[in-house]
Tab-separated table of C-alpha atoms in Angstrom:
chain	number	residue	atom	x	y	z
E	1	MET	CA	-6.933	8.317	-9.512
E	2	LYS	CA	-10.071	8.308	-11.704
E	3	ILE	CA	-13.232	8.649	-9.617
E	4	GLU	CA	-16.675	8.543	-11.217
E	5	ASN	CA	-20.366	8.227	-10.333
E	6	ALA	CA	-19.949	9.341	-6.714
E	7	LYS	CA	-23.060	9.231	-4.565
E	8	TYR	CA	-23.613	9.580	-0.823
E	9	HIS	CA	-25.155	6.781	1.232
E	10	ALA	CA	-27.113	7.853	4.299
E	11	LEU	CA	-27.169	5.690	7.414
E	12	ASP	CA	-29.665	2.821	7.056
E	13	GLY	CA	-30.645	4.092	3.625
E	14	ASP	CA	-32.578	6.920	5.273
E	15	ASN	CA	-31.716	10.335	3.858
E	16	THR	CA	-32.907	12.071	7.010
E	17	LYS	CA	-29.909	10.499	8.780
E	18	PRO	CA	-26.216	11.461	8.380
E	19	ASN	CA	-24.226	10.366	5.347
E	20	THR	CA	-21.837	7.543	6.271
E	21	SER	CA	-20.209	6.541	2.977
E	22	ILE	CA	-19.725	7.444	-0.678
E	23	THR	CA	-20.343	4.885	-3.395
E	24	CYS	CA	-18.243	5.484	-6.491
E	25	VAL	CA	-16.191	3.839	-9.215
E	26	ILE	CA	-12.444	4.209	-8.595
E	27	ASP	CA	-10.203	3.259	-11.498
E	28	GLY	CA	-13.007	1.071	-12.843
E	29	LYS	CA	-13.835	-0.707	-9.565
E	30	LEU	CA	-17.048	-0.259	-7.599
E	31	THR	CA	-15.991	1.051	-4.209
E	32	SER	CA	-17.732	2.131	-1.030
E	33	VAL	CA	-15.709	4.765	0.803
E	34	PRO	CA	-16.377	5.619	4.459
E	35	ILE	CA	-16.609	9.289	5.313
E	36	SER	CA	-13.441	9.390	7.397
E	37	GLU	CA	-10.724	12.031	7.541
E	38	GLY	CA	-8.073	9.315	7.725
E	39	ASN	CA	-9.171	7.252	4.735
E	40	ALA	CA	-6.958	7.946	1.715
E	41	ASP	CA	-9.773	7.445	-0.809
E	42	CYS	CA	-12.046	9.810	1.098
E	43	ILE	CA	-9.260	12.398	1.216
E	44	GLU	CA	-8.807	12.099	-2.560
E	45	ILE	CA	-12.555	12.368	-3.213
E	46	MET	CA	-12.770	15.529	-1.155
E	47	ARG	CA	-9.701	16.930	-2.879
E	48	GLN	CA	-11.318	16.411	-6.267
E	49	VAL	CA	-14.577	17.930	-5.032
E	50	ALA	CA	-12.699	20.981	-3.762
E	51	ALA	CA	-10.896	21.237	-7.092
E	52	GLY	CA	-14.229	21.210	-8.898
E	53	THR	CA	-13.488	18.056	-10.880
E	54	LEU	CA	-15.940	15.777	-9.022
E	55	THR	CA	-19.444	16.168	-7.674
E	56	ILE	CA	-21.204	13.814	-5.285
E	57	GLU	CA	-24.863	13.014	-5.820
E	58	ASP	CA	-27.134	13.261	-2.797
E	59	ALA	CA	-28.246	10.103	-1.010
E	60	ASP	CA	-31.556	8.506	-1.945
Q	1	MET	CA	45.502	-15.912	25.750
Q	2	ALA	CA	44.016	-19.291	25.050
Q	3	LEU	CA	40.641	-19.195	23.305
Q	4	SER	CA	39.133	-21.231	26.106
Q	5	THR	CA	39.856	-18.439	28.571
Q	6	ILE	CA	38.065	-15.679	26.646
Q	7	GLY	CA	34.806	-14.792	28.346
Q	8	THR	CA	32.553	-11.783	28.529
Q	9	ASN	CA	35.022	-9.897	30.722
Q	10	GLN	CA	37.785	-10.243	28.121
Q	11	ILE	CA	35.737	-8.641	25.308
Q	12	ALA	CA	35.832	-4.869	25.170
Q	13	SER	CA	32.302	-3.504	24.963
Q	14	GLY	CA	33.168	-1.459	21.889
Q	15	ALA	CA	34.391	-4.535	20.048
Q	16	VAL	CA	30.899	-5.977	19.655
Q	17	THR	CA	29.183	-3.870	17.049
Q	18	VAL	CA	25.580	-4.076	15.873
Q	19	PRO	CA	26.372	-5.570	12.448
Q	20	LYS	CA	28.123	-8.488	14.178
Q	21	VAL	CA	25.147	-9.455	16.297
Q	22	ALA	CA	22.032	-7.977	14.679
Q	23	ASP	CA	21.171	-11.043	12.652
Q	24	GLN	CA	21.126	-13.169	15.769
Q	25	VAL	CA	19.619	-11.121	18.555
Q	26	LEU	CA	18.155	-7.795	17.481
Q	27	SER	CA	14.620	-7.877	16.176
Q	28	ASN	CA	12.194	-5.228	14.997
Q	29	ARG	CA	14.978	-3.282	13.302
Q	30	ASN	CA	13.258	-3.054	9.951
Q	31	ILE	CA	10.735	-0.220	9.724
Q	32	VAL	CA	9.633	-1.427	6.284
Q	33	ILE	CA	6.774	-3.952	6.133
Q	34	ASN	CA	6.955	-6.821	3.619
Q	35	GLY	CA	10.499	-5.933	2.552
Q	36	ALA	CA	11.083	-9.552	1.501
Q	37	MET	CA	8.196	-9.220	-0.962
Q	38	ASN	CA	6.468	-12.363	0.308
Q	39	VAL	CA	2.909	-11.055	0.883
Q	40	SER	CA	0.680	-10.225	-2.075
Q	41	GLN	CA	-2.961	-10.374	-0.977
Q	42	ARG	CA	-4.210	-8.657	-4.142
Q	43	THR	CA	-2.378	-10.947	-6.552
Q	44	GLY	CA	1.044	-12.394	-7.096
Q	45	ALA	CA	0.354	-12.861	-10.774
Q	46	ALA	CA	1.437	-10.498	-13.511
Q	47	VAL	CA	-0.548	-7.275	-13.797
Q	48	ALA	CA	-0.041	-5.685	-17.206
Q	49	ASP	CA	-0.384	-2.200	-18.652
Q	50	MET	CA	0.572	-0.350	-15.480
Q	51	GLY	CA	2.032	3.160	-15.396
Q	52	GLY	CA	-1.005	5.248	-16.241
Q	53	SER	CA	-1.995	6.023	-12.674
Q	54	ALA	CA	-0.767	5.684	-9.116
Q	55	GLY	CA	-1.774	3.056	-6.599
Q	56	TYR	CA	-1.181	-0.254	-4.896
Q	57	ILE	CA	-1.157	-3.040	-7.475
Q	58	ASN	CA	0.189	-6.347	-6.261
Q	59	LEU	CA	2.698	-6.676	-3.424
Q	60	ASP	CA	1.367	-5.460	-0.106
Q	61	ARG	CA	2.577	-2.094	1.149
Q	62	PHE	CA	4.288	-1.193	-2.149
Q	63	ARG	CA	2.739	1.616	-4.120
Q	64	TYR	CA	3.503	2.988	-7.559
Q	65	GLU	CA	3.614	6.730	-8.047
Q	66	ALA	CA	2.934	7.056	-11.756
Q	67	SER	CA	1.512	9.666	-14.064
Q	68	GLY	CA	1.875	11.511	-17.321
Q	69	THR	CA	3.790	8.903	-19.278
Q	70	ALA	CA	2.989	6.667	-22.209
Q	71	GLY	CA	5.425	4.143	-20.777
Q	72	ARG	CA	3.872	0.970	-19.462
Q	73	PHE	CA	5.059	-2.006	-17.454
Q	74	THR	CA	3.968	-5.364	-16.144
Q	75	THR	CA	4.443	-5.927	-12.435
Q	76	THR	CA	4.757	-9.361	-10.868
Q	77	GLN	CA	5.707	-11.055	-7.647
Q	78	THR	CA	8.518	-13.106	-9.149
Q	79	ALA	CA	10.236	-16.095	-7.552
Q	80	VAL	CA	13.915	-15.610	-6.758
Q	81	SER	CA	16.322	-18.484	-7.298
Q	82	ASP	CA	19.672	-16.712	-7.402
Q	83	LEU	CA	19.756	-14.793	-4.120
Q	84	PRO	CA	20.119	-17.154	-1.155
Q	85	GLY	CA	17.667	-16.441	1.642
Q	86	PHE	CA	15.100	-14.692	-0.519
Q	87	LEU	CA	12.168	-16.381	-2.256
Q	88	ASN	CA	10.407	-13.465	-3.920
Q	89	CYS	CA	10.980	-10.082	-5.469
Q	90	LEU	CA	8.985	-7.225	-6.913
Q	91	HIS	CA	9.530	-7.334	-10.655
Q	92	LEU	CA	8.842	-4.547	-13.148
Q	93	ASP	CA	9.078	-5.346	-16.849
Q	94	CYS	CA	8.863	-2.442	-19.306
Q	95	THR	CA	6.356	-3.281	-22.039
Q	96	THR	CA	5.968	0.143	-23.689
Q	97	ALA	CA	8.944	2.469	-23.945
Q	98	ASP	CA	8.715	6.245	-23.586
Q	99	THR	CA	11.802	8.142	-24.689
Q	100	SER	CA	10.079	11.493	-25.135
Q	101	ILE	CA	9.896	12.529	-21.507
Q	102	ALA	CA	7.449	15.322	-20.711
Q	103	ALA	CA	7.951	17.523	-17.674
Q	104	SER	CA	5.335	15.926	-15.450
Q	105	GLU	CA	6.207	12.285	-16.098
Q	106	ILE	CA	7.056	10.096	-13.161
Q	107	LEU	CA	7.450	6.487	-12.093
Q	108	ALA	CA	8.519	5.675	-8.561
Q	109	LEU	CA	8.187	2.764	-6.166
Q	110	GLU	CA	7.016	3.993	-2.801
Q	111	HIS	CA	6.654	2.560	0.696
Q	112	ARG	CA	4.647	4.849	2.986
Q	113	ILE	CA	4.995	4.766	6.774
Q	114	GLU	CA	2.783	5.982	9.615
Q	115	GLY	CA	4.202	8.789	11.757
Q	116	GLN	CA	3.581	6.897	14.995
Q	117	ASN	CA	5.925	4.172	13.751
Q	118	LEU	CA	8.734	6.666	13.088
Q	119	GLN	CA	9.127	8.495	16.372
Q	120	GLN	CA	12.410	6.669	17.022
Q	121	LEU	CA	13.951	8.758	14.222
Q	122	LYS	CA	13.654	11.775	16.561
Q	123	LYS	CA	13.145	13.848	13.454
Q	124	GLY	CA	12.918	17.554	14.057
Q	125	THR	CA	15.030	17.415	17.208
Q	126	SER	CA	18.699	18.033	17.905
Q	127	SER	CA	19.015	14.295	18.507
Q	128	ALA	CA	17.713	13.303	15.064
Q	129	GLU	CA	18.940	9.846	14.077
Q	130	SER	CA	20.571	8.757	10.851
Q	131	VAL	CA	18.714	6.001	9.028
Q	132	THR	CA	20.076	3.442	6.602
Q	133	VAL	CA	18.036	2.106	3.712
Q	134	SER	CA	19.260	-1.140	2.184
Q	135	PHE	CA	17.882	-3.341	-0.572
Q	136	TYR	CA	18.816	-5.862	-3.204
Q	137	MET	CA	18.258	-4.818	-6.813
Q	138	LYS	CA	18.951	-6.501	-10.137
Q	139	THR	CA	18.369	-4.932	-13.544
Q	140	ASN	CA	18.950	-5.855	-17.183
Q	141	ALA	CA	21.571	-3.111	-17.522
Q	142	ALA	CA	23.215	-0.481	-15.362
Q	143	PHE	CA	20.855	2.340	-14.357
Q	144	VAL	CA	21.223	5.360	-12.154
Q	145	PHE	CA	18.123	5.610	-9.961
Q	146	MET	CA	17.329	7.790	-6.953
Q	147	CYS	CA	16.557	6.642	-3.421
Q	148	VAL	CA	14.441	9.266	-1.668
Q	149	LEU	CA	13.132	9.842	1.833
Q	150	ASN	CA	10.042	12.019	1.531
Q	151	ASP	CA	8.709	13.751	4.649
Q	152	PHE	CA	5.046	14.468	3.887
Q	153	ASP	CA	4.402	16.192	7.210
Q	154	ASN	CA	6.959	18.917	6.610
Q	155	ASN	CA	7.338	18.813	2.827
Q	156	ARG	CA	11.013	17.879	2.915
Q	157	VAL	CA	13.130	15.365	0.976
Q	158	ASN	CA	16.548	13.779	1.089
Q	159	THR	CA	17.871	12.146	-2.089
Q	160	GLN	CA	20.736	9.825	-2.993
Q	161	LYS	CA	21.636	8.270	-6.328
Q	162	PHE	CA	22.722	4.689	-6.752
Q	163	THR	CA	23.787	2.590	-9.733
Q	164	THR	CA	22.313	-0.822	-10.426
Q	165	THR	CA	24.010	-3.850	-11.939
Q	166	THR	CA	22.927	-6.967	-13.804
Q	167	ASP	CA	23.516	-9.098	-10.699
Q	168	TRP	CA	21.778	-8.909	-7.367
Q	169	THR	CA	23.552	-6.080	-5.579
Q	170	ARG	CA	22.862	-4.942	-2.048
Q	171	HIS	CA	22.707	-1.166	-1.946
Q	172	SER	CA	23.173	0.480	1.433
Q	173	ILE	CA	22.343	4.160	1.653
Q	174	THR	CA	22.605	6.167	4.871
Q	175	PHE	CA	20.584	9.353	5.322
Q	176	VAL	CA	21.595	11.948	7.884
Q	177	GLY	CA	19.139	12.797	10.620
Q	178	ASP	CA	16.923	15.797	10.044
Q	179	THR	CA	16.838	18.326	12.878
Q	180	THR	CA	13.993	20.191	11.178
Q	181	GLY	CA	10.386	19.059	11.037
Q	182	ALA	CA	8.946	16.586	13.524
Q	183	LEU	CA	6.812	13.746	12.220
Q	184	GLY	CA	3.223	13.486	13.409
Q	185	ASP	CA	2.685	10.966	16.184
Q	186	ASP	CA	-0.413	9.553	14.516
Q	187	SER	CA	-1.625	7.051	11.914
Q	188	GLY	CA	-1.180	9.410	8.977
Q	189	ASN	CA	1.258	9.158	6.100
Q	190	SER	CA	4.350	10.874	7.461
Q	191	LEU	CA	7.278	9.563	5.455
Q	192	SER	CA	8.030	7.329	2.512
Q	193	VAL	CA	11.091	5.587	1.216
Q	194	SER	CA	10.959	5.700	-2.564
Q	195	ILE	CA	12.957	4.690	-5.595
Q	196	TYR	CA	12.561	6.967	-8.607
Q	197	LEU	CA	12.836	5.052	-11.873
Q	198	HIS	CA	11.728	7.639	-14.427
Q	199	ALA	CA	11.008	11.360	-14.204
Q	200	GLY	CA	10.509	14.517	-16.256
Q	201	SER	CA	11.947	17.942	-15.671
Q	202	ASN	CA	9.467	18.801	-12.932
Q	203	TYR	CA	11.466	16.301	-10.876
Q	204	THR	CA	14.875	16.430	-12.564
Q	205	GLY	CA	15.328	20.099	-13.468
Q	206	GLY	CA	16.976	21.139	-10.225
Q	207	THR	CA	20.393	20.516	-8.750
Q	208	TYR	CA	21.322	17.194	-7.197
Q	209	VAL	CA	22.511	17.575	-3.628
Q	210	ALA	CA	23.224	14.219	-2.050
Q	211	ASN	CA	22.138	13.345	1.460
Q	212	THR	CA	20.838	16.773	2.396
Q	213	TRP	CA	17.340	17.508	3.681
Q	214	GLN	CA	15.682	20.075	1.440
Q	215	SER	CA	12.336	21.832	1.371
Q	216	ARG	CA	9.885	20.994	-1.414
Q	217	ALA	CA	7.993	24.198	-0.808
Q	218	ALA	CA	8.944	25.821	-4.112
Q	219	SER	CA	9.482	22.799	-6.348
Q	220	ASP	CA	9.981	19.052	-6.613
Q	221	ASN	CA	12.749	19.511	-9.171
Q	222	MET	CA	15.484	18.403	-6.768
Q	223	ILE	CA	14.013	14.920	-6.304
Q	224	ALA	CA	15.513	13.070	-9.252
Q	225	PRO	CA	18.161	15.047	-11.212
Q	226	GLY	CA	20.445	12.831	-13.243
Q	227	ILE	CA	18.545	9.564	-13.085
Q	228	GLY	CA	18.179	7.162	-15.985
Q	229	SER	CA	14.851	5.981	-17.330
Q	230	PHE	CA	13.215	2.631	-16.771
Q	231	TYR	CA	11.108	3.405	-19.842
Q	232	SER	CA	14.105	3.832	-22.177
Q	233	SER	CA	13.565	0.392	-23.745
Q	234	THR	CA	11.208	-2.559	-23.605
Q	235	ASN	CA	14.289	-4.617	-22.741
Q	236	ASN	CA	14.301	-3.074	-19.291
Q	237	ASP	CA	13.371	-4.831	-16.132
Q	238	VAL	CA	13.935	-4.160	-12.459
Q	239	LYS	CA	13.852	-6.625	-9.582
Q	240	LEU	CA	13.772	-5.512	-5.951
Q	241	THR	CA	13.765	-7.390	-2.658
Q	242	GLY	CA	15.151	-7.205	0.865
Q	243	LEU	CA	14.126	-3.610	1.454
Q	244	GLN	CA	15.069	-2.514	4.945
Q	245	MET	CA	15.096	0.846	6.705
Q	246	GLU	CA	16.674	1.057	10.115
Q	247	ILE	CA	18.148	3.454	12.602
Q	248	GLY	CA	21.921	3.886	12.340
Q	249	THR	CA	24.704	4.504	9.878
Q	250	SER	CA	25.197	0.985	8.600
Q	251	ALA	CA	23.013	-1.734	7.145
Q	252	THR	CA	22.586	-4.814	9.284
Q	253	PRO	CA	21.651	-8.161	7.734
Q	254	PHE	CA	18.118	-8.220	6.378
Q	255	GLU	CA	15.638	-9.030	9.130
Q	256	HIS	CA	13.697	-12.037	7.911
Q	257	GLU	CA	10.265	-12.450	9.446
Q	258	ASP	CA	7.793	-15.328	9.549
Q	259	PHE	CA	5.003	-15.063	6.960
Q	260	GLY	CA	2.183	-14.788	9.488
Q	261	THR	CA	3.762	-11.830	11.239
Q	262	THR	CA	4.294	-9.963	7.981
Q	263	LEU	CA	0.773	-10.816	6.782
Q	264	ALA	CA	-0.766	-9.432	9.969
Q	265	LYS	CA	1.243	-6.227	9.616
Q	266	CYS	CA	0.041	-5.879	6.017
Q	267	GLN	CA	-3.571	-6.485	7.024
Q	268	ARG	CA	-3.509	-3.317	9.079
Q	269	TYR	CA	-3.584	-1.560	5.695
Q	270	PHE	CA	-5.345	-3.991	3.376
Q	271	PHE	CA	-7.420	-7.127	3.778
Q	272	ARG	CA	-9.164	-9.258	1.188
Q	273	PHE	CA	-11.900	-11.833	1.735
Q	274	GLN	CA	-10.966	-14.117	-1.156
Q	275	SER	CA	-13.264	-16.871	-2.365
Q	276	ASP	CA	-11.628	-19.978	-3.775
Q	277	THR	CA	-14.773	-22.008	-4.450
Q	278	ALA	CA	-18.127	-21.121	-5.963
Q	279	TYR	CA	-20.779	-20.219	-3.388
Q	280	ASP	CA	-18.284	-19.421	-0.604
Q	281	ALA	CA	-19.804	-17.376	2.207
Q	282	PHE	CA	-18.263	-14.022	3.105
Q	283	ALA	CA	-20.221	-12.632	6.036
Q	284	PRO	CA	-23.181	-13.314	8.330
Q	285	ALA	CA	-26.238	-11.279	7.379
Q	286	TYR	CA	-29.835	-10.595	8.385
Q	287	TRP	CA	-33.028	-9.069	7.080
Q	288	LEU	CA	-33.811	-6.041	9.226
Q	289	VAL	CA	-36.987	-5.295	7.299
Q	290	THR	CA	-38.396	-6.799	4.128
Q	291	THR	CA	-36.409	-4.399	1.923
Q	292	GLN	CA	-33.036	-4.241	3.714
Q	293	VAL	CA	-30.233	-6.738	4.307
Q	294	TYR	CA	-27.346	-5.931	6.637
Q	295	ALA	CA	-24.082	-7.905	6.955
Q	296	MET	CA	-21.072	-7.786	9.285
Q	297	TYR	CA	-17.445	-8.164	8.208
Q	298	GLU	CA	-14.867	-8.643	10.988
Q	299	PHE	CA	-11.198	-7.939	10.248
Q	300	PRO	CA	-8.348	-10.192	11.435
Q	301	VAL	CA	-6.419	-7.196	12.802
Q	302	THR	CA	-7.367	-3.634	13.652
Q	303	MET	CA	-6.951	-1.596	10.509
Q	304	ARG	CA	-5.150	1.744	10.343
Q	305	ASP	CA	-8.371	3.666	9.745
Q	306	GLN	CA	-11.900	3.027	8.545
Q	307	PRO	CA	-11.327	1.112	5.288
Q	308	ALA	CA	-12.867	1.552	1.859
Q	309	MET	CA	-14.581	-1.547	0.474
Q	310	THR	CA	-14.223	-2.792	-3.095
Q	311	VAL	CA	-16.099	-5.724	-4.609
Q	312	SER	CA	-14.583	-7.766	-7.433
Q	313	SER	CA	-17.628	-7.192	-9.614
Q	314	PHE	CA	-21.237	-6.291	-9.036
Q	315	THR	CA	-23.585	-7.231	-11.800
Q	316	SER	CA	-26.997	-8.670	-11.179
Q	317	GLY	CA	-26.769	-12.049	-9.506
Q	318	ASP	CA	-23.052	-11.945	-8.627
Q	319	TRP	CA	-23.804	-11.618	-4.920
Q	320	ARG	CA	-26.623	-13.259	-3.000
Q	321	ILE	CA	-28.216	-13.370	0.418
Q	322	HIS	CA	-28.312	-17.061	1.287
Q	323	SER	CA	-31.281	-17.422	3.618
Q	324	ASN	CA	-34.547	-19.228	4.289
Q	325	GLY	CA	-33.851	-22.136	1.947
Q	326	GLY	CA	-32.646	-20.167	-1.053
Q	327	ASP	CA	-30.638	-17.318	-2.553
Q	328	GLY	CA	-31.788	-13.823	-3.356
Q	329	ASN	CA	-29.909	-11.302	-5.476
Q	330	LEU	CA	-28.346	-8.463	-3.547
Q	331	GLY	CA	-29.490	-5.098	-4.821
Q	332	SER	CA	-26.418	-3.271	-3.553
Q	333	LEU	CA	-23.476	-3.699	-1.204
Q	334	ILE	CA	-22.581	-0.442	0.521
Q	335	ILE	CA	-20.763	0.548	3.711
Q	336	ASN	CA	-23.390	1.573	6.241
Q	337	ARG	CA	-21.273	1.728	9.381
Q	338	CYS	CA	-17.514	1.397	9.631
Q	339	THR	CA	-14.770	1.141	12.235
Q	340	PRO	CA	-11.135	-0.008	11.973
Q	341	ASN	CA	-12.323	-3.387	13.336
Q	342	ASN	CA	-15.422	-4.148	11.279
Q	343	VAL	CA	-17.819	-2.980	8.606
Q	344	GLN	CA	-21.575	-3.242	8.435
Q	345	THR	CA	-22.914	-3.268	4.875
Q	346	PHE	CA	-26.338	-2.223	3.652
Q	347	SER	CA	-28.160	-3.832	0.754
Q	348	ASP	CA	-31.251	-2.270	-0.757
Q	349	GLN	CA	-33.661	-5.141	-1.425
Q	350	SER	CA	-36.587	-3.069	-2.685
Q	351	SER	CA	-36.601	-5.146	-5.863
Q	352	ASN	CA	-36.039	-8.485	-4.187
Q	353	THR	CA	-37.735	-8.555	-0.823
Q	354	GLY	CA	-37.382	-11.049	2.023
Q	355	THR	CA	-38.698	-11.759	5.495
Q	356	ALA	CA	-37.740	-9.480	8.348
Q	357	GLY	CA	-35.814	-11.262	11.080
Q	358	TYR	CA	-34.370	-14.073	9.007
Q	359	ALA	CA	-30.633	-14.653	9.226
Q	360	GLY	CA	-28.375	-15.695	6.354
Q	361	ALA	CA	-25.006	-15.220	4.740
Q	362	ILE	CA	-23.595	-13.041	1.998
Q	363	ARG	CA	-22.116	-15.290	-0.633
Q	364	ASN	CA	-20.953	-15.167	-4.199
Q	365	TYR	CA	-22.921	-17.080	-6.747
Q	366	GLY	CA	-21.332	-19.509	-9.158
Q	367	SER	CA	-17.929	-17.890	-9.531
Q	368	THR	CA	-14.672	-19.228	-8.118
Q	369	SER	CA	-12.632	-16.077	-7.607
Q	370	PRO	CA	-14.724	-13.166	-6.357
Q	371	TYR	CA	-13.490	-11.056	-3.474
Q	372	ILE	CA	-14.426	-8.247	-1.153
Q	373	GLU	CA	-11.466	-6.166	-0.108
Q	374	PHE	CA	-10.920	-3.467	2.456
Q	375	SER	CA	-8.277	-0.792	2.116
Q	376	ALA	CA	-6.910	1.590	4.731
Q	377	GLU	CA	-3.696	2.177	2.814
Q	378	LEU	CA	-1.652	5.310	3.285
């Protein structure tokens, strides 16, 4: 799975609040991934982050 | 004894076996969802140049495990006209051959199942049940492929070869129960039934041991020893339908299901809002403040987990907030809050402001086939 341009979204667009999703491009498609331990895309994003092959930009 | 005198009391209980009655009275036997290949929310049309990466492509609940190969295929939901009772199949057509097979190459069809839907297997107990996997397959030539049960919770597999023919053939493969390794009673990916169509030595270098549960702890090289290769020629194609997995040591007739029931089961894992006309509305929305639009998407069934959201395309002007007598471009479309039942999206309207408190709708603008899809696949 090719994941690019990952960036956190904070609740209500307010970066003083918790991050709730990650916006990224997965296999060429713009995708919004919830931060959920059970979501397969989120699991893969975190696996790639742990492997050092993906970084996630902070929320605006 | 005259036939007219035979009643319930004259029939020995052991004489009525499951295969003789299952097609008439026993429902919910099939653990597989969409085994008749009828539901394809993403697309039923041909999708070309597949094989470079894994994922769900067309038919619901069927995933391709693919990597490392130059081989490519087109996958289609193809109409069936020569197998009575079935209308559709999953069709793979090899479009680029790969006869130089590197160690890490793989192509497999995979159907993943939640652990909470598998507790009847009693896996990991002394009462572990046998399961029988059955399916109809038709290929352009005879191939040896591998049918695999893969226990993700305990890293164990059970493998069995089968040989295809050029006619629709029903393959029935019984796997012994596994007294080791219980499956999680949760919504996670616990077990898959897979068909390996092509593999390199990382998967074929070991020894084939039929119908025996083995640990994958040291290697995957026992998964597919001795199989043929779907990528051996661009003449190759594979058609699959009627996939069923059930408790017991014999295959009962395929359990046909009405379309709506299968669709609802599929929507637990994937749901697409699909436009069929320009300007279709997708979700109710509102301006919270002048620079923010929020929208609510309700799902037809509770999804397996919080889903990821993908939009068909997002270039300037593709998506609009339809409100207050006009349309405004959406600046973004991002999950803000999410549950298995609904999603609230956030749109940054800093560059295209509106009036706080106005209601509206999220709609596409001028295109006939945009979609917003939600995936909680395993």
